[in-house]
């Protein structure tokens, strides 16, 4: 229907099209208008704020990790220092537990200090 | 190192980014550097304004509104620019969408039938020859858009189809008709004869 030959441009037409201006002068007002519109939308100056925010988050994460590692180290240090004592406590606690095994499971009983130490030791080691 | 070089500060360099590539300016503009954006604007807006003005066939004020809209769309989208085409081409495609939206807002009935196969543009009844720029401005919007994109900007029919959301065949048909009308306008013939 639309043959390429039929719509082919003549050399004169090509030359005329090629000679059309490619640029139009823009004034300072247009630039100022566009920059102002972008500023109004809060575009310029935002990224530095974002960088500061992300830096703060990174410092907070680092501080949290340091606190956690400090806690782990302290716990290990305390448990390592108590090993002989807690081992004997553990043996005694085991005997006590065996003795109490005859009591019904549903019965409530107070938690003793020795049992807590054993549980902590098992958790860390 | 000379004393002058020693006194160069980053701010001084930022104020003169003319030698920087588009990619460097885009990266700086994305990070919020206004001078880099201004340089990008000065470098590409003259072509964008001419392109939009020609596509719209409207007044300079309308074209400037569309240029502003184009930059407002383009700036947040700079992060998506991948250097697969030139920045100028990418910006013109954003400008084309802004121009289409502007036409839809202003004259919905025209935009709806922009690429209708049955739409015909009637040239003004005149015996006088026109200059090329004026003849392009007299074309129907659908014809003008395809002719500017293909014959002036050098887009292929496939690219035009992609940009305008039409079939490549429709683009060819529009170009055929646009050239026919344009010839009639340039030669001052009142009756358009395809043969």
mmCIF file with all atom_site columns, C-alpha atoms in Angstrom, chain B residues 93-180:
data_model
loop_
_atom_site.group_PDB
_atom_site.id
_atom_site.type_symbol
_atom_site.label_atom_id
_atom_site.label_alt_id
_atom_site.label_comp_id
_atom_site.label_asym_id
_atom_site.label_entity_id
_atom_site.label_seq_id
_atom_site.pdbx_PDB_ins_code
_atom_site.Cartn_x
_atom_site.Cartn_y
_atom_site.Cartn_z
_atom_site.occupancy
_atom_site.B_iso_or_equiv
_atom_site.pdbx_formal_charge
_atom_site.auth_seq_id
_atom_site.auth_comp_id
_atom_site.auth_asym_id
_atom_site.auth_atom_id
_atom_site.pdbx_PDB_model_num
ATOM 1  C CA . UNK B 1 93  ? 12.136 10.554 24.283 1.00 0.00 ? 93  UNK B CA 1
ATOM 2  C CA . UNK B 1 94  ? 11.171 11.954 27.706 1.00 0.00 ? 94  UNK B CA 1
ATOM 3  C CA . UNK B 1 95  ? 10.317 15.241 25.977 1.00 0.00 ? 95  UNK B CA 1
ATOM 4  C CA . UNK B 1 96  ? 8.167  13.427 23.432 1.00 0.00 ? 96  UNK B CA 1
ATOM 5  C CA . UNK B 1 97  ? 6.092  11.806 26.191 1.00 0.00 ? 97  UNK B CA 1
ATOM 6  C CA . UNK B 1 98  ? 5.734  15.178 27.915 1.00 0.00 ? 98  UNK B CA 1
ATOM 7  C CA . UNK B 1 99  ? 4.628  16.730 24.611 1.00 0.00 ? 99  UNK B CA 1
ATOM 8  C CA . UNK B 1 100 ? 2.076  13.976 24.019 1.00 0.00 ? 100 UNK B CA 1
ATOM 9  C CA . UNK B 1 101 ? 0.677  14.443 27.528 1.00 0.00 ? 101 UNK B CA 1
ATOM 10 C CA . UNK B 1 102 ? 0.515  18.173 26.959 1.00 0.00 ? 102 UNK B CA 1
ATOM 11 C CA . UNK B 1 103 ? -1.456 17.624 23.756 1.00 0.00 ? 103 UNK B CA 1
ATOM 12 C CA . UNK B 1 104 ? -3.786 15.218 25.516 1.00 0.00 ? 104 UNK B CA 1
ATOM 13 C CA . UNK B 1 105 ? -4.421 17.736 28.276 1.00 0.00 ? 105 UNK B CA 1
ATOM 14 C CA . UNK B 1 106 ? -4.977 20.620 25.876 1.00 0.00 ? 106 UNK B CA 1
ATOM 15 C CA . UNK B 1 107 ? -6.848 19.085 22.978 1.00 0.00 ? 107 UNK B CA 1
ATOM 16 C CA . UNK B 1 108 ? -7.995 15.637 23.902 1.00 0.00 ? 108 UNK B CA 1
ATOM 17 C CA . UNK B 1 109 ? -9.962 15.074 20.694 1.00 0.00 ? 109 UNK B CA 1
ATOM 18 C CA . UNK B 1 110 ? -6.843 15.662 18.618 1.00 0.00 ? 110 UNK B CA 1
ATOM 19 C CA . UNK B 1 111 ? -4.638 13.419 20.732 1.00 0.00 ? 111 UNK B CA 1
ATOM 20 C CA . UNK B 1 112 ? -7.181 10.596 20.640 1.00 0.00 ? 112 UNK B CA 1
ATOM 21 C CA . UNK B 1 113 ? -7.111 10.499 16.863 1.00 0.00 ? 113 UNK B CA 1
ATOM 22 C CA . UNK B 1 114 ? -3.437 11.346 16.575 1.00 0.00 ? 114 UNK B CA 1
ATOM 23 C CA . UNK B 1 115 ? -2.445 8.141  14.860 1.00 0.00 ? 115 UNK B CA 1
ATOM 24 C CA . UNK B 1 116 ? -5.769 7.113  13.443 1.00 0.00 ? 116 UNK B CA 1
ATOM 25 C CA . UNK B 1 117 ? -5.268 5.713  9.930  1.00 0.00 ? 117 UNK B CA 1
ATOM 26 C CA . UNK B 1 118 ? -8.274 7.659  8.711  1.00 0.00 ? 118 UNK B CA 1
ATOM 27 C CA . UNK B 1 119 ? -7.081 11.014 9.982  1.00 0.00 ? 119 UNK B CA 1
ATOM 28 C CA . UNK B 1 120 ? -6.261 13.359 7.134  1.00 0.00 ? 120 UNK B CA 1
ATOM 29 C CA . UNK B 1 121 ? -4.623 16.707 7.340  1.00 0.00 ? 121 UNK B CA 1
ATOM 30 C CA . UNK B 1 122 ? -5.842 19.358 4.980  1.00 0.00 ? 122 UNK B CA 1
ATOM 31 C CA . UNK B 1 123 ? -3.251 21.941 4.028  1.00 0.00 ? 123 UNK B CA 1
ATOM 32 C CA . UNK B 1 124 ? -4.255 25.579 4.219  1.00 0.00 ? 124 UNK B CA 1
ATOM 33 C CA . UNK B 1 125 ? -5.704 26.794 0.953  1.00 0.00 ? 125 UNK B CA 1
ATOM 34 C CA . UNK B 1 126 ? -2.944 28.893 -0.442 1.00 0.00 ? 126 UNK B CA 1
ATOM 35 C CA . UNK B 1 127 ? -1.180 29.262 -3.722 1.00 0.00 ? 127 UNK B CA 1
ATOM 36 C CA . UNK B 1 128 ? 1.993  30.466 -2.057 1.00 0.00 ? 128 UNK B CA 1
ATOM 37 C CA . UNK B 1 129 ? 5.034  28.323 -1.501 1.00 0.00 ? 129 UNK B CA 1
ATOM 38 C CA . UNK B 1 130 ? 5.941  27.850 2.127  1.00 0.00 ? 130 UNK B CA 1
ATOM 39 C CA . UNK B 1 131 ? 9.266  27.457 3.748  1.00 0.00 ? 131 UNK B CA 1
ATOM 40 C CA . UNK B 1 132 ? 9.964  24.038 5.189  1.00 0.00 ? 132 UNK B CA 1
ATOM 41 C CA . UNK B 1 133 ? 9.676  24.998 8.859  1.00 0.00 ? 133 UNK B CA 1
ATOM 42 C CA . UNK B 1 134 ? 6.304  26.584 8.294  1.00 0.00 ? 134 UNK B CA 1
ATOM 43 C CA . UNK B 1 135 ? 5.122  23.609 6.244  1.00 0.00 ? 135 UNK B CA 1
ATOM 44 C CA . UNK B 1 136 ? 6.037  21.215 9.072  1.00 0.00 ? 136 UNK B CA 1
ATOM 45 C CA . UNK B 1 137 ? 4.142  23.429 11.485 1.00 0.00 ? 137 UNK B CA 1
ATOM 46 C CA . UNK B 1 138 ? 1.047  23.221 9.287  1.00 0.00 ? 138 UNK B CA 1
ATOM 47 C CA . UNK B 1 139 ? 0.931  19.428 9.303  1.00 0.00 ? 139 UNK B CA 1
ATOM 48 C CA . UNK B 1 140 ? -1.626 17.557 11.419 1.00 0.00 ? 140 UNK B CA 1
ATOM 49 C CA . UNK B 1 141 ? -0.128 16.612 14.802 1.00 0.00 ? 141 UNK B CA 1
ATOM 50 C CA . UNK B 1 142 ? 0.211  12.893 14.016 1.00 0.00 ? 142 UNK B CA 1
ATOM 51 C CA . UNK B 1 143 ? 1.862  13.557 10.668 1.00 0.00 ? 143 UNK B CA 1
ATOM 52 C CA . UNK B 1 144 ? 4.140  16.232 12.091 1.00 0.00 ? 144 UNK B CA 1
ATOM 53 C CA . UNK B 1 145 ? 5.306  14.060 14.939 1.00 0.00 ? 145 UNK B CA 1
ATOM 54 C CA . UNK B 1 146 ? 6.300  11.133 12.734 1.00 0.00 ? 146 UNK B CA 1
ATOM 55 C CA . UNK B 1 147 ? 7.905  13.366 10.094 1.00 0.00 ? 147 UNK B CA 1
ATOM 56 C CA . UNK B 1 148 ? 9.977  15.225 12.684 1.00 0.00 ? 148 UNK B CA 1
ATOM 57 C CA . UNK B 1 149 ? 11.055 12.030 14.410 1.00 0.00 ? 149 UNK B CA 1
ATOM 58 C CA . UNK B 1 150 ? 11.947 10.218 11.158 1.00 0.00 ? 150 UNK B CA 1
ATOM 59 C CA . UNK B 1 151 ? 13.128 12.862 8.719  1.00 0.00 ? 151 UNK B CA 1
ATOM 60 C CA . UNK B 1 152 ? 14.574 15.445 11.097 1.00 0.00 ? 152 UNK B CA 1
ATOM 61 C CA . UNK B 1 153 ? 15.723 13.490 14.152 1.00 0.00 ? 153 UNK B CA 1
ATOM 62 C CA . UNK B 1 154 ? 16.619 10.278 12.326 1.00 0.00 ? 154 UNK B CA 1
ATOM 63 C CA . UNK B 1 155 ? 14.579 7.773  14.339 1.00 0.00 ? 155 UNK B CA 1
ATOM 64 C CA . UNK B 1 156 ? 13.674 4.486  12.647 1.00 0.00 ? 156 UNK B CA 1
ATOM 65 C CA . UNK B 1 157 ? 10.051 3.395  12.232 1.00 0.00 ? 157 UNK B CA 1
ATOM 66 C CA . UNK B 1 158 ? 10.587 0.746  14.909 1.00 0.00 ? 158 UNK B CA 1
ATOM 67 C CA . UNK B 1 159 ? 11.878 3.357  17.362 1.00 0.00 ? 159 UNK B CA 1
ATOM 68 C CA . UNK B 1 160 ? 9.011  5.699  16.531 1.00 0.00 ? 160 UNK B CA 1
ATOM 69 C CA . UNK B 1 161 ? 6.531  2.875  17.016 1.00 0.00 ? 161 UNK B CA 1
ATOM 70 C CA . UNK B 1 162 ? 8.057  2.103  20.406 1.00 0.00 ? 162 UNK B CA 1
ATOM 71 C CA . UNK B 1 163 ? 8.027  5.741  21.507 1.00 0.00 ? 163 UNK B CA 1
ATOM 72 C CA . UNK B 1 164 ? 4.501  6.499  20.364 1.00 0.00 ? 164 UNK B CA 1
ATOM 73 C CA . UNK B 1 165 ? 2.903  3.148  21.139 1.00 0.00 ? 165 UNK B CA 1
ATOM 74 C CA . UNK B 1 166 ? 1.849  2.508  17.553 1.00 0.00 ? 166 UNK B CA 1
ATOM 75 C CA . UNK B 1 167 ? 2.637  -0.182 14.964 1.00 0.00 ? 167 UNK B CA 1
ATOM 76 C CA . UNK B 1 168 ? 5.654  0.382  12.682 1.00 0.00 ? 168 UNK B CA 1
ATOM 77 C CA . UNK B 1 169 ? 3.241  0.140  9.736  1.00 0.00 ? 169 UNK B CA 1
ATOM 78 C CA . UNK B 1 170 ? 1.219  3.022  11.141 1.00 0.00 ? 170 UNK B CA 1
ATOM 79 C CA . UNK B 1 171 ? 4.393  5.072  11.418 1.00 0.00 ? 171 UNK B CA 1
ATOM 80 C CA . UNK B 1 172 ? 5.203  4.366  7.760  1.00 0.00 ? 172 UNK B CA 1
ATOM 81 C CA . UNK B 1 173 ? 1.688  5.266  6.679  1.00 0.00 ? 173 UNK B CA 1
ATOM 82 C CA . UNK B 1 174 ? 1.782  8.523  8.660  1.00 0.00 ? 174 UNK B CA 1
ATOM 83 C CA . UNK B 1 175 ? 5.141  9.418  7.143  1.00 0.00 ? 175 UNK B CA 1
ATOM 84 C CA . UNK B 1 176 ? 3.849  8.723  3.641  1.00 0.00 ? 176 UNK B CA 1
ATOM 85 C CA . UNK B 1 177 ? 0.916  11.057 4.154  1.00 0.00 ? 177 UNK B CA 1
ATOM 86 C CA . UNK B 1 178 ? 3.004  13.652 5.957  1.00 0.00 ? 178 UNK B CA 1
ATOM 87 C CA . UNK B 1 179 ? 5.514  13.848 3.107  1.00 0.00 ? 179 UNK B CA 1
ATOM 88 C CA . UNK B 1 180 ? 2.745  14.073 0.550  1.00 0.00 ? 180 UNK B CA 1
#
